[in-house]
């Protein structure tokens, strides 16, 4: 395990009668991207608000780079909330400088950093426009700049790609990678599992205020690479069930999930299927997505490891 | 920490004073005040001259002898019958018919019915006033004649009282300016009320805007909610003061210009203690101006003090209320009690005006929710002891500090709450909750 930059230890936060976060602990490794996942209302925002110092935990503690969290850490943190906005009538450049100076950046430095970033994200010609003149995607970029331009050590991005077109999403993604290379620790929160798989080094899953799972994503990814394929077809399903080289854990009259046996080449299997009397409509790698684990975990089952989850998932294949 | 309040302050302040509406308000209000005075002055100087011939029946010849024709008003005796005179009046718009009661009635009754008939446009008020005055004098003179009272005797009985109030001050005796003081006090009262309302609503809008467009979460990750609220409130209050000072400067400038162009009484008239004679020569407008010049304008120094006090008091409560809800409509429930507190002094205004030193007025000028609008009114119309002013300010300051504290506690929780409109009990919990 990499050394933790941010450590949340047994933190609890309650609003009135409702317990938003219950004894949650998480450990965000230094210089890594950490995916904080969880359904709406799970307590993600509550945890993030405590990390950013907006609210204080009722109990438990938060260590920022080894020190108990204090207001000075706010200037070392960049936070882009999911529900975010800008001052509508304020000019782009002025607005970024304002937000950066609130982070404690001297105005001159903030201005330089702003110009640099506007250039980088292709917004220079918009710098004197009001927010209302900008498209949603451009506003997202402005928000991103005001989150990162003061070079925070900890960056918290909540759904940073929502509302961005693919080109701009890629642009932001590159910048996130670059910031990571420069040593920034990043907490990344999203519902889009493919983004998590692509970007994150670690994931933490929270449900009903409790941490359900926290792990290195490379382990998770390795298990995701189980050779399960989905086959949609027209014809007699018996033909499929009788074919060698794979098991069929799940089948209907129109589609099946097949699990390739050790050493089998998917291309070879596909060829065999096409040459069979069946009409093959789809042949597609099926990744048991984080989403599935996510749904199962949050619908009330006890916390479990990914290994356990994958064992259950592949039970039919091992019965053969 | 203070640096952050200052950064917020700067943004909020510039945000307001750079708005076109601020500039428009700043220039329009003094222009409106100047236009108001301008219209009064112009209308008094531009009375249209009308020429009329007023016909009187032959049977009232005795009265006719007492009537005095003027430049624009000529009295004429007519030998025609009443109906014929009526026809003349109908045909000739410049002729009027003054119909007195018959001589026998004239001698008896206390109340005399006199009618002025006209066929064209209605004679203006100054004309009919003049005719009425002359009719009354003529009838009086006629009845004196009947009672054998000589003009000398009549003159001996005719007493006129000129009643004046003289204020004793250290500098000597000065002309009382009670009417104009009430007028100015009223102006200050409403100006204060308007400014607090306008800037209060700017604050509410700012709070709701930050909350609804969700920038507040980013901001409070760098600044404590209380710092944000404080910076905002101070900035908007300062913008209010700026506007007030600009108004004072502009109004002073406009009146100075009017003075230069001769619309105002000249300096000699202002400098002299107006004697009865001088005053008689001055037009009503000039006398208003002299009174206004004698008004103790130095009380305006207290305007910013009470404005800021009132603004911090009401503004912070309004901001707290606004932070608890998602939109301005939902805020009404919480704003209503605050607005009622603000409007109450206006409802009791007549009491305040009639008895500015009474128990109620004194109470109102000390009670912190009323004092911002009432104290300056009292100071305009009467001498308020310095310790009452000081006490009023102290109470106001202590109360607004308390209100800012309460508002800050509501605000820090409210701005991050979305969805359901909170109940009063919940808000009370937010106030009591430790961070």
XYZ file of C-alpha atoms in Angstrom:
755
model
C 0.000 0.000 0.000
C 1.291 3.448 -0.904
C 1.659 5.903 1.972
C -1.606 7.683 2.631
C -1.849 11.396 1.861
C -5.308 11.632 3.309
C -6.542 9.429 6.071
C -10.142 9.410 7.247
C -10.446 7.471 10.466
C -13.760 6.230 11.856
C -15.560 9.390 10.956
C -19.212 9.871 11.833
C -21.475 12.729 10.827
C -25.160 13.061 11.677
C -27.733 15.636 10.583
C -30.655 15.779 12.975
C -31.718 12.149 13.286
C -30.142 11.075 10.033
C -26.670 9.541 10.181
C -24.988 10.528 6.933
C -21.606 8.940 7.593
C -21.153 6.112 10.048
C -17.693 5.143 11.292
C -16.241 5.472 7.820
C -12.507 5.045 7.291
C -10.644 5.518 4.099
C -7.092 5.974 3.091
C -6.140 7.894 -0.026
C -2.595 7.061 -1.185
C -0.258 9.900 -2.008
C -0.031 10.833 -5.679
C -2.753 8.436 -6.781
C -6.231 8.761 -8.163
C -8.791 7.404 -5.738
C -12.308 6.674 -6.973
C -14.925 7.320 -4.315
C -18.044 5.524 -5.407
C -21.487 5.172 -4.000
C -25.137 5.687 -4.840
C -26.866 9.005 -4.301
C -27.337 9.720 -0.624
C -24.681 7.201 0.406
C -22.648 9.848 2.182
C -20.090 10.727 -0.517
C -20.812 14.423 -0.399
C -20.845 14.380 3.399
C -17.393 12.772 3.463
C -16.083 15.176 0.845
C -17.454 18.162 2.748
C -15.600 17.020 5.844
C -12.387 16.505 3.893
C -12.686 20.011 2.438
C -13.341 21.442 5.893
C -16.795 22.718 4.973
C -18.233 20.691 7.826
C -16.651 19.008 10.842
C -17.039 15.351 11.757
C -19.042 14.580 14.898
C -16.435 11.992 15.780
C -13.382 10.395 14.232
C -10.485 12.247 12.695
C -9.096 13.298 9.364
C -5.360 13.449 8.731
C -4.122 15.624 5.878
C -0.586 14.698 4.939
C -0.186 13.317 8.448
C -1.546 16.414 10.236
C -5.002 16.734 11.768
C -7.134 18.688 9.307
C -7.043 22.456 9.911
C -8.279 25.526 7.990
C -4.855 26.035 6.385
C -5.329 22.834 4.464
C -8.133 24.489 2.523
C -5.576 26.340 0.404
C -3.861 23.063 -0.431
C -7.128 21.541 -1.556
C -8.984 21.968 -4.806
C -12.620 20.993 -4.759
C -14.958 20.744 -7.698
C -18.380 19.729 -6.394
C -20.859 17.801 -8.483
C -23.461 20.514 -8.216
C -21.360 23.454 -9.192
C -21.826 26.865 -10.575
C -20.246 30.186 -11.283
C -21.317 33.776 -10.800
C -23.425 34.334 -13.879
C -22.663 37.988 -14.416
C -18.965 37.867 -13.613
C -16.280 37.793 -16.264
C -14.386 34.551 -16.730
C -10.879 35.735 -15.916
C -11.994 37.912 -13.021
C -13.989 35.051 -11.589
C -11.125 32.544 -11.677
C -8.774 35.067 -10.086
C -11.348 35.711 -7.365
C -11.768 32.028 -6.580
C -8.008 31.497 -6.581
C -7.358 34.442 -4.315
C -9.893 33.038 -1.865
C -7.620 30.008 -1.818
C -4.889 32.305 -0.564
C -3.101 32.875 -3.856
C -1.688 36.401 -4.302
C -3.633 38.228 -7.031
C -0.608 38.553 -9.330
C 0.165 34.831 -9.167
C -3.514 34.026 -9.572
C -3.668 36.202 -12.683
C -0.621 34.520 -14.212
C -1.902 31.045 -13.453
C -5.316 31.960 -14.828
C -3.905 33.238 -18.123
C -1.758 30.153 -18.454
C -4.668 27.802 -17.893
C -7.073 29.732 -20.097
C -4.510 29.369 -22.862
C -4.061 25.685 -22.141
C -7.779 24.947 -22.213
C -8.386 27.146 -25.218
C -10.465 29.761 -23.443
C -8.274 32.844 -23.832
C -10.645 34.578 -26.222
C -13.469 34.151 -23.676
C -11.627 35.628 -20.727
C -13.563 38.887 -20.712
C -16.940 37.315 -21.370
C -19.529 36.763 -18.701
C -20.305 33.235 -17.600
C -23.732 33.416 -19.215
C -22.090 33.793 -22.645
C -20.302 30.464 -22.258
C -21.503 27.017 -23.246
C -21.946 24.481 -20.486
C -18.735 22.726 -21.527
C -16.760 25.966 -21.375
C -18.188 26.688 -17.940
C -17.002 23.258 -16.835
C -13.530 24.128 -18.003
C -13.626 27.411 -16.122
C -14.642 25.518 -13.003
C -11.833 23.067 -13.550
C -9.290 25.870 -13.862
C -10.471 27.518 -10.669
C -10.160 24.174 -8.909
C -6.638 23.301 -9.996
C -4.785 26.504 -10.875
C -3.575 27.137 -7.319
C -1.677 23.818 -7.538
C -3.432 21.995 -4.730
C -1.846 18.948 -3.167
C -5.238 17.317 -2.842
C -7.755 17.545 -5.623
C -11.347 16.450 -5.186
C -13.291 16.090 -8.413
C -16.947 15.178 -8.223
C -18.256 14.097 -11.644
C -15.711 16.257 -13.477
C -16.751 15.075 -16.941
C -20.478 15.638 -16.736
C -21.598 17.978 -19.469
C -18.346 17.772 -21.424
C -18.160 16.689 -25.043
C -15.672 13.875 -25.810
C -12.971 16.269 -27.046
C -13.058 18.402 -23.925
C -13.476 15.383 -21.683
C -10.245 14.049 -23.101
C -8.556 17.391 -22.619
C -9.550 17.417 -18.948
C -8.578 13.790 -18.565
C -5.083 14.547 -19.845
C -4.795 17.403 -17.383
C -5.877 15.121 -14.559
C -3.162 12.658 -15.523
C -0.628 15.459 -15.748
C -1.569 16.719 -12.288
C -1.197 13.211 -10.975
C 2.259 12.944 -12.511
C 3.170 16.177 -10.769
C 2.309 14.447 -7.505
C -1.221 15.654 -6.849
C -3.380 13.272 -4.874
C -6.789 13.062 -6.486
C -10.140 11.915 -5.152
C -12.439 11.255 -8.022
C -16.117 10.666 -7.592
C -18.414 9.496 -10.343
C -21.199 7.156 -11.287
C -19.539 6.271 -14.592
C -17.740 3.017 -13.917
C -15.812 2.981 -17.182
C -14.205 6.259 -16.111
C -13.307 4.769 -12.777
C -11.734 1.747 -14.397
C -9.833 3.980 -16.775
C -8.613 6.634 -14.377
C -8.440 5.337 -10.852
C -5.638 3.589 -9.039
C -7.792 2.852 -6.020
C -11.478 2.652 -5.363
C -13.571 3.033 -2.268
C -17.230 2.132 -2.236
C -19.587 3.733 0.245
C -23.177 2.821 0.927
C -25.561 4.057 3.618
C -22.776 5.981 5.247
C -20.463 3.017 5.572
C -17.429 1.998 3.573
C -18.225 -1.278 1.856
C -14.972 -1.839 0.027
C -11.625 -0.209 -0.504
C -9.049 -1.679 -2.839
C -6.356 -1.273 -5.446
C -8.037 -1.153 -8.804
C -5.414 -3.248 -10.593
C -6.541 -6.211 -8.530
C -10.091 -5.495 -9.450
C -9.216 -5.105 -13.105
C -7.376 -8.411 -13.194
C -10.499 -10.149 -12.047
C -12.609 -8.263 -14.504
C -10.628 -9.806 -17.310
C -12.439 -13.145 -16.890
C -13.212 -14.384 -20.400
C -16.989 -14.150 -20.247
C -18.673 -13.375 -23.581
C -22.177 -12.584 -24.484
C -23.588 -14.328 -27.531
C -26.871 -13.309 -29.189
C -28.101 -15.833 -31.692
C -30.998 -17.264 -33.733
C -31.380 -21.047 -33.750
C -31.386 -24.043 -31.446
C -29.724 -23.246 -28.123
C -28.747 -26.868 -27.713
C -26.124 -26.451 -30.444
C -24.424 -23.813 -28.357
C -24.574 -25.825 -25.158
C -22.973 -28.808 -26.893
C -20.028 -26.912 -28.321
C -16.592 -27.494 -26.742
C -14.112 -24.949 -25.385
C -16.410 -23.026 -23.050
C -19.015 -23.364 -20.370
C -22.468 -21.834 -20.601
C -23.426 -20.545 -17.149
C -26.500 -18.711 -18.424
C -28.639 -19.228 -21.532
C -32.014 -18.199 -22.970
C -33.566 -18.886 -26.406
C -31.872 -15.826 -27.868
C -28.711 -15.174 -25.880
C -26.103 -16.791 -23.684
C -23.165 -15.974 -21.455
C -20.226 -18.199 -22.199
C -17.084 -18.575 -20.094
C -14.032 -19.581 -22.089
C -11.930 -22.361 -20.639
C -8.262 -21.937 -19.849
C -6.110 -21.356 -22.961
C -8.988 -20.862 -25.387
C -8.640 -18.152 -28.025
C -11.771 -16.016 -28.348
C -11.151 -15.584 -32.086
C -11.184 -19.335 -32.527
C -14.433 -19.673 -30.560
C -16.002 -16.901 -32.595
C -14.993 -18.595 -35.826
C -16.509 -21.839 -34.607
C -19.745 -20.133 -33.696
C -20.042 -18.453 -37.079
C -19.404 -21.718 -38.858
C -22.081 -23.463 -36.759
C -25.729 -23.677 -37.937
C -26.552 -20.825 -35.543
C -27.009 -17.324 -36.863
C -24.746 -15.217 -34.621
C -25.906 -11.676 -34.081
C -23.493 -10.559 -31.368
C -20.293 -11.865 -29.894
C -19.065 -9.531 -27.220
C -16.688 -9.554 -24.274
C -18.671 -9.209 -21.104
C -16.877 -7.415 -18.296
C -18.637 -7.890 -14.983
C -18.621 -4.228 -14.292
C -17.929 -2.442 -11.051
C -21.496 -1.398 -11.433
C -22.723 -4.895 -10.742
C -20.666 -5.232 -7.610
C -21.786 -1.809 -6.670
C -25.468 -2.645 -7.053
C -25.192 -5.893 -5.180
C -23.246 -4.378 -2.328
C -25.535 -1.445 -1.851
C -28.727 -3.459 -1.989
C -28.083 -4.795 1.452
C -25.542 -7.565 1.403
C -22.699 -7.595 3.890
C -19.377 -6.006 2.991
C -17.217 -8.409 1.012
C -14.008 -8.413 -0.917
C -13.787 -8.378 -4.669
C -12.332 -11.867 -4.613
C -15.403 -13.136 -2.841
C -17.605 -11.372 -5.303
C -15.845 -12.882 -8.296
C -15.945 -16.363 -6.815
C -19.684 -16.185 -6.559
C -19.914 -14.757 -10.065
C -17.960 -17.611 -11.612
C -19.462 -20.459 -9.593
C -21.287 -22.123 -12.536
C -18.104 -22.327 -14.599
C -16.190 -24.151 -11.906
C -18.942 -26.724 -11.418
C -18.036 -28.347 -14.669
C -8.902 35.338 7.820
C -9.495 39.076 7.584
C -7.855 38.999 4.222
C -10.558 36.666 2.951
C -13.327 38.909 4.256
C -11.600 41.732 2.403
C -11.437 39.696 -0.851
C -15.129 38.883 -0.588
C -15.871 42.494 0.309
C -14.037 43.823 -2.732
C -15.801 41.532 -5.155
C -19.253 42.143 -3.731
C -18.781 45.890 -3.535
C -17.505 46.241 -7.087
C -20.204 43.872 -8.260
C -22.864 46.277 -7.029
C -21.393 49.660 -7.819
C -20.468 48.581 -11.341
C -24.014 47.529 -12.133
C -25.910 49.837 -14.482
C -28.825 49.829 -12.040
C -26.600 51.358 -9.354
C -25.575 54.199 -11.644
C -29.133 54.742 -12.824
C -30.403 54.785 -9.247
C -27.640 57.128 -8.194
C -28.432 59.678 -10.879
C -32.174 59.269 -11.169
C -33.065 59.731 -7.534
C -31.450 63.183 -7.122
C -32.852 64.201 -10.483
C -36.277 63.119 -9.327
C -35.862 65.141 -6.129
C -34.671 68.138 -8.107
C -37.473 67.720 -10.623
C -39.984 67.579 -7.786
C -38.760 70.894 -6.394
C -38.394 72.260 -9.892
C -42.011 71.539 -10.674
C -43.191 73.197 -7.455
C -41.089 76.264 -8.175
C -42.049 76.449 -11.815
C -45.736 75.954 -11.188
C -45.724 78.818 -8.700
C -44.009 81.166 -11.119
C -45.877 80.176 -14.236
C -49.438 81.052 -13.275
C -51.311 81.728 -16.475
C -52.867 85.156 -16.713
C -56.609 85.118 -17.341
C -58.769 88.149 -18.096
C -62.403 88.149 -17.094
C -65.207 90.636 -16.965
C -67.495 89.922 -14.044
C -71.078 91.057 -14.427
C -73.149 92.144 -11.441
C -76.922 92.843 -11.518
C -78.233 96.377 -11.182
C -80.133 95.497 -7.977
C -76.785 94.815 -6.273
C -75.315 98.154 -7.238
C -74.512 98.873 -3.606
C -72.283 95.794 -3.552
C -70.799 96.585 -6.913
C -69.492 99.858 -5.523
C -67.413 97.919 -2.969
C -65.851 95.589 -5.562
C -62.461 96.625 -6.851
C -61.451 95.810 -10.399
C -57.902 94.547 -10.905
C -55.680 94.219 -13.929
C -57.172 90.928 -14.957
C -60.531 91.135 -13.312
C -63.029 93.803 -14.306
C -66.347 94.192 -12.499
C -69.216 95.558 -14.568
C -72.751 96.496 -13.715
C -75.382 95.021 -16.021
C -78.906 96.252 -16.648
C -79.991 93.015 -18.229
C -82.294 90.496 -16.631
C -80.761 87.446 -14.955
C -81.665 85.221 -17.903
C -80.235 87.658 -20.398
C -76.996 87.865 -18.391
C -76.825 84.083 -18.352
C -77.104 84.112 -22.162
C -74.316 86.656 -22.422
C -72.110 84.497 -20.229
C -72.842 81.483 -22.397
C -71.959 83.381 -25.553
C -68.930 85.202 -24.239
C -66.338 83.059 -22.541
C -64.566 85.979 -20.964
C -67.650 87.092 -19.120
C -68.682 85.754 -15.761
C -71.826 86.402 -13.786
C -71.506 87.011 -10.079
C -74.939 86.354 -8.635
C -75.476 87.847 -5.182
C -78.575 87.286 -3.081
C -81.193 90.036 -3.184
C -80.412 93.110 -0.996
C -83.011 92.174 1.587
C -81.422 88.740 2.104
C -77.985 90.271 2.117
C -78.830 92.291 5.167
C -80.175 89.410 7.212
C -78.577 86.045 6.863
C -75.291 84.940 8.379
C -74.526 82.679 5.455
C -74.779 84.200 2.041
C -75.120 82.169 -1.118
C -73.100 83.665 -3.922
C -72.750 81.954 -7.296
C -70.299 82.522 -10.075
C -71.723 81.500 -13.433
C -69.522 80.838 -16.415
C -70.104 79.588 -19.928
C -66.648 78.666 -21.133
C -63.739 77.153 -19.347
C -63.716 77.018 -15.583
C -62.059 80.063 -14.036
C -58.798 79.013 -12.369
C -58.539 78.718 -8.645
C -56.650 82.019 -8.118
C -59.353 83.850 -10.093
C -62.265 82.331 -8.203
C -60.413 82.847 -4.901
C -59.998 86.522 -5.762
C -63.679 86.865 -6.655
C -64.713 85.044 -3.492
C -62.521 87.282 -1.354
C -63.859 90.430 -2.971
C -67.465 89.230 -2.614
C -66.980 88.557 1.057
C -65.383 91.967 1.639
C -68.093 93.696 -0.351
C -70.885 92.049 1.622
C -69.113 92.893 4.896
C -68.748 96.533 3.860
C -72.358 96.626 2.749
C -73.554 95.357 6.094
C -71.277 97.771 7.962
C -72.975 100.559 6.072
C -76.376 99.298 7.120
C -75.244 99.062 10.759
C -73.767 102.542 10.569
C -70.241 101.484 11.419
C -67.728 103.895 10.090
C -64.637 102.640 8.274
C -62.563 103.940 11.179
C -64.539 101.908 13.668
C -64.318 98.914 11.443
C -60.596 99.312 11.148
C -60.320 99.559 14.929
C -62.086 96.240 15.273
C -60.104 94.513 12.617
C -57.287 92.752 14.414
C -54.732 90.547 12.710
C -52.502 88.237 14.707
C -49.212 87.134 13.242
C -48.219 84.095 15.171
C -44.595 82.991 15.212
C -42.506 80.448 17.074
C -38.987 81.543 17.970
C -36.432 78.977 18.926
C -33.899 79.972 21.600
C -30.429 78.753 20.776
C -26.940 79.679 21.881
C -26.479 81.645 18.698
C -29.587 83.666 19.426
C -33.141 83.548 18.274
C -33.825 81.714 15.067
C -36.797 81.288 12.863
C -38.733 78.151 13.614
C -38.667 75.743 10.722
C -41.113 73.241 12.073
C -43.020 72.581 8.863
C -39.988 72.167 6.725
C -38.317 70.070 9.415
C -41.242 67.664 9.400
C -41.058 67.573 5.646
C -37.315 66.870 5.643
C -37.665 64.367 8.492
C -40.297 62.541 6.493
C -37.964 62.503 3.503
C -35.134 61.079 5.607
C -37.516 58.535 7.127
C -38.554 57.196 3.740
C -35.088 57.437 2.248
C -33.763 55.335 5.111
C -36.593 52.872 4.812
C -36.126 52.603 1.049
C -32.357 52.223 1.235
C -32.529 49.508 3.879
C -35.188 47.678 1.859
C -33.334 47.966 -1.436
C -29.971 46.919 -0.052
C -31.609 44.232 2.064
C -33.119 42.742 -1.054
C -29.780 42.960 -2.876
C -28.290 40.935 -0.036
C -31.113 38.398 -0.192
C -30.692 38.033 -3.931
C -26.952 37.562 -3.567
C -27.379 34.838 -0.973
C -30.059 33.016 -2.946
C -28.097 33.365 -6.186
C -24.954 31.852 -4.693
C -26.989 29.054 -3.257
C -29.085 28.251 -6.310
C -26.247 28.376 -8.812
C -24.235 26.262 -6.405
C -21.099 28.324 -6.357
C -21.413 28.568 -2.605
C -20.038 25.094 -2.033
C -16.826 26.016 -3.830
C -16.575 29.270 -1.917
C -17.130 27.785 1.521
C -14.419 25.238 0.832
C -12.021 28.228 0.908
C -13.810 30.697 3.182
C -15.779 30.144 6.357
C -19.488 30.768 5.752
C -19.432 33.461 8.416
C -16.577 35.265 6.668
C -18.490 35.093 3.424
C -21.637 36.457 5.038
C -19.713 39.190 6.813
C -17.780 40.258 3.719
C -20.968 40.312 1.717
C -22.969 42.251 4.271
C -20.227 44.821 4.813
C -19.810 45.271 1.058
C -23.483 45.750 0.338
C -23.828 48.122 3.289
C -20.888 50.124 1.997
C -22.440 50.272 -1.446
C -25.540 51.717 0.224
C -23.430 54.358 1.960
C -21.709 55.113 -1.322
C -25.035 55.658 -2.978
C -26.225 57.865 -0.145
C -23.070 60.003 -0.305
C -23.392 60.318 -4.062
C -26.999 61.407 -3.609
C -26.040 64.021 -1.063
C -23.284 65.296 -3.342
C -25.534 65.343 -6.378
C -28.482 66.963 -4.649
C -26.172 69.591 -3.178
C -24.688 70.087 -6.630
C -28.071 70.455 -8.263
C -29.309 72.940 -5.686
C -26.074 74.887 -5.994
C -26.633 75.032 -9.740
C -30.213 76.154 -9.245
C -28.933 78.799 -6.873
C -26.433 80.004 -9.479
C -29.182 80.260 -12.049
C -31.285 82.356 -9.734
C -33.948 79.878 -8.775
C -32.978 80.234 -5.157
C -33.255 83.201 -2.768
C -30.206 85.373 -2.960
C -27.651 85.438 -0.240
C -28.790 88.658 1.365
C -32.210 87.197 1.951
C -30.648 84.078 3.383
C -28.247 85.928 5.607
C -30.713 88.393 7.087
C -32.884 87.295 9.886
C -36.082 87.435 7.964
C -38.162 90.268 9.346
C -41.850 90.445 8.761
C -41.341 92.862 5.907
C -38.674 90.864 4.159
C -40.694 87.758 4.604
C -43.726 89.389 3.171
C -41.770 90.267 0.091
C -40.465 86.793 -0.358
C -42.433 84.315 -2.258
C -43.569 81.184 -0.501
C -40.883 79.212 -2.314
C -38.191 81.495 -1.043
C -39.449 81.165 2.486
C -39.306 77.380 2.137
C -35.762 77.653 0.881
C -34.729 79.882 3.762
C -36.279 77.489 6.221
C -34.584 74.565 4.520
C -31.290 76.430 4.701
C -31.837 76.962 8.401
C -32.481 73.259 8.923
C -29.785 71.536 10.924
C -28.412 69.389 8.129
C -25.594 68.125 10.326
C -27.912 65.367 11.552
C -27.222 63.736 8.195
C -23.901 62.602 9.671
C -25.964 60.117 11.610
C -27.600 58.792 8.485
C -24.775 56.375 7.592
C -24.619 55.218 11.220
C -28.302 54.364 11.407
C -28.353 53.053 7.861
C -25.525 50.631 8.567
C -27.073 49.673 11.902
C -30.451 49.032 10.333
C -28.962 47.307 7.332
C -26.811 44.975 9.421
C -29.772 44.236 11.648
C -32.388 43.549 8.992
C -29.954 42.466 6.291
C -28.326 39.767 8.385
C -31.705 38.366 9.414
C -32.882 38.475 5.805
C -29.695 36.759 4.649
C -30.176 34.074 7.274
C -33.757 33.532 6.119
C -32.728 33.478 2.469
C -29.961 30.961 3.101
C -32.416 28.489 4.569
C -34.449 28.104 1.380
C -33.834 27.307 -2.277
C -35.577 30.270 -3.867
C -36.897 33.701 -3.027
C -40.548 32.588 -3.029
C -39.892 30.106 -0.250
C -38.111 32.803 1.711
C -41.275 34.865 2.085
C -42.486 32.863 5.068
C -39.340 33.793 6.986
C -39.032 37.282 5.565
C -42.577 38.304 6.461
C -41.971 38.796 10.211
C -38.802 40.765 9.442
C -40.667 42.979 6.979
C -43.458 43.587 9.465
C -40.917 44.768 12.040
C -39.530 47.110 9.425
C -42.864 48.590 8.393
C -44.354 49.052 11.877
C -42.837 52.511 12.502
C -44.504 53.772 9.325
C -47.871 52.707 10.731
C -47.269 54.716 13.887
C -45.888 57.629 11.968
C -48.676 60.106 12.757
C -48.129 59.518 16.467
C -44.427 60.117 15.925
C -45.128 63.299 14.021
C -47.576 64.789 16.505
C -45.560 63.957 19.552
C -41.903 63.534 18.699
C -40.918 63.746 22.365
C -43.639 61.465 23.636
C -43.207 58.100 25.257
C -43.905 56.202 22.082
C -41.520 58.258 19.962
C -38.777 57.922 22.560
C -39.345 54.188 22.787
C -39.372 53.831 18.999
C -36.119 55.723 18.640
C -34.420 53.412 21.159
C -35.978 50.106 20.129
C -33.367 48.676 17.730
C -35.815 47.441 15.111
C -37.443 50.898 14.895
C -34.599 53.242 15.724
C -32.884 53.203 12.319
C -35.884 54.879 10.711
C -37.344 56.798 13.646
C -34.361 58.370 15.408
C -33.378 60.578 12.500
C -36.960 61.719 12.119
C -37.024 62.748 15.748
C -33.686 64.467 15.350
C -35.103 66.384 12.396
C -38.131 67.747 14.192
C -36.988 68.098 17.760
C -33.941 68.347 19.938
C -33.020 64.799 20.991
C -30.668 64.668 24.011
C -27.240 63.337 23.043
C -27.431 60.487 25.537
C -30.612 59.191 23.904
C -28.883 59.183 20.536
C -25.862 57.439 22.025
C -28.019 54.891 23.835
C -29.990 54.230 20.675
C -26.782 53.570 18.729
C -25.376 51.303 21.439
C -28.582 49.243 21.607
C -28.642 49.034 17.829
C -25.022 47.872 17.614
C -25.465 45.236 20.315
C -28.628 43.954 18.642
C -27.165 43.766 15.170
C -24.115 41.923 16.475
C -26.510 39.413 17.996
C -28.479 39.202 14.765
C -25.330 38.643 12.699
C -24.346 35.872 15.086
C -27.738 34.192 14.743
C -27.802 34.735 10.978
C -24.288 33.330 10.648
C -25.380 30.143 12.377
C -28.447 29.744 10.187
C -26.393 30.632 7.130
C -23.579 28.133 7.633
C -26.070 25.264 7.718
C -28.676 26.724 5.390
C -26.518 27.391 2.365
C -25.623 23.723 2.064
C -29.177 22.443 2.505
C -31.240 21.782 -0.566
C -34.689 20.431 -1.144
C -37.225 20.573 1.630
C -38.076 23.940 3.095
C -37.024 23.819 6.750
C -39.440 24.477 9.585
C -38.894 27.131 12.243
C -37.958 24.432 14.771
C -35.257 23.101 12.470
C -33.826 26.551 11.959
C -33.820 26.993 15.711
C -31.826 23.762 15.973
C -29.321 25.077 13.427
C -28.827 28.144 15.599
C -28.242 26.151 18.761
C -26.101 23.450 17.154
C -22.411 23.631 17.817
C -20.223 23.380 14.748
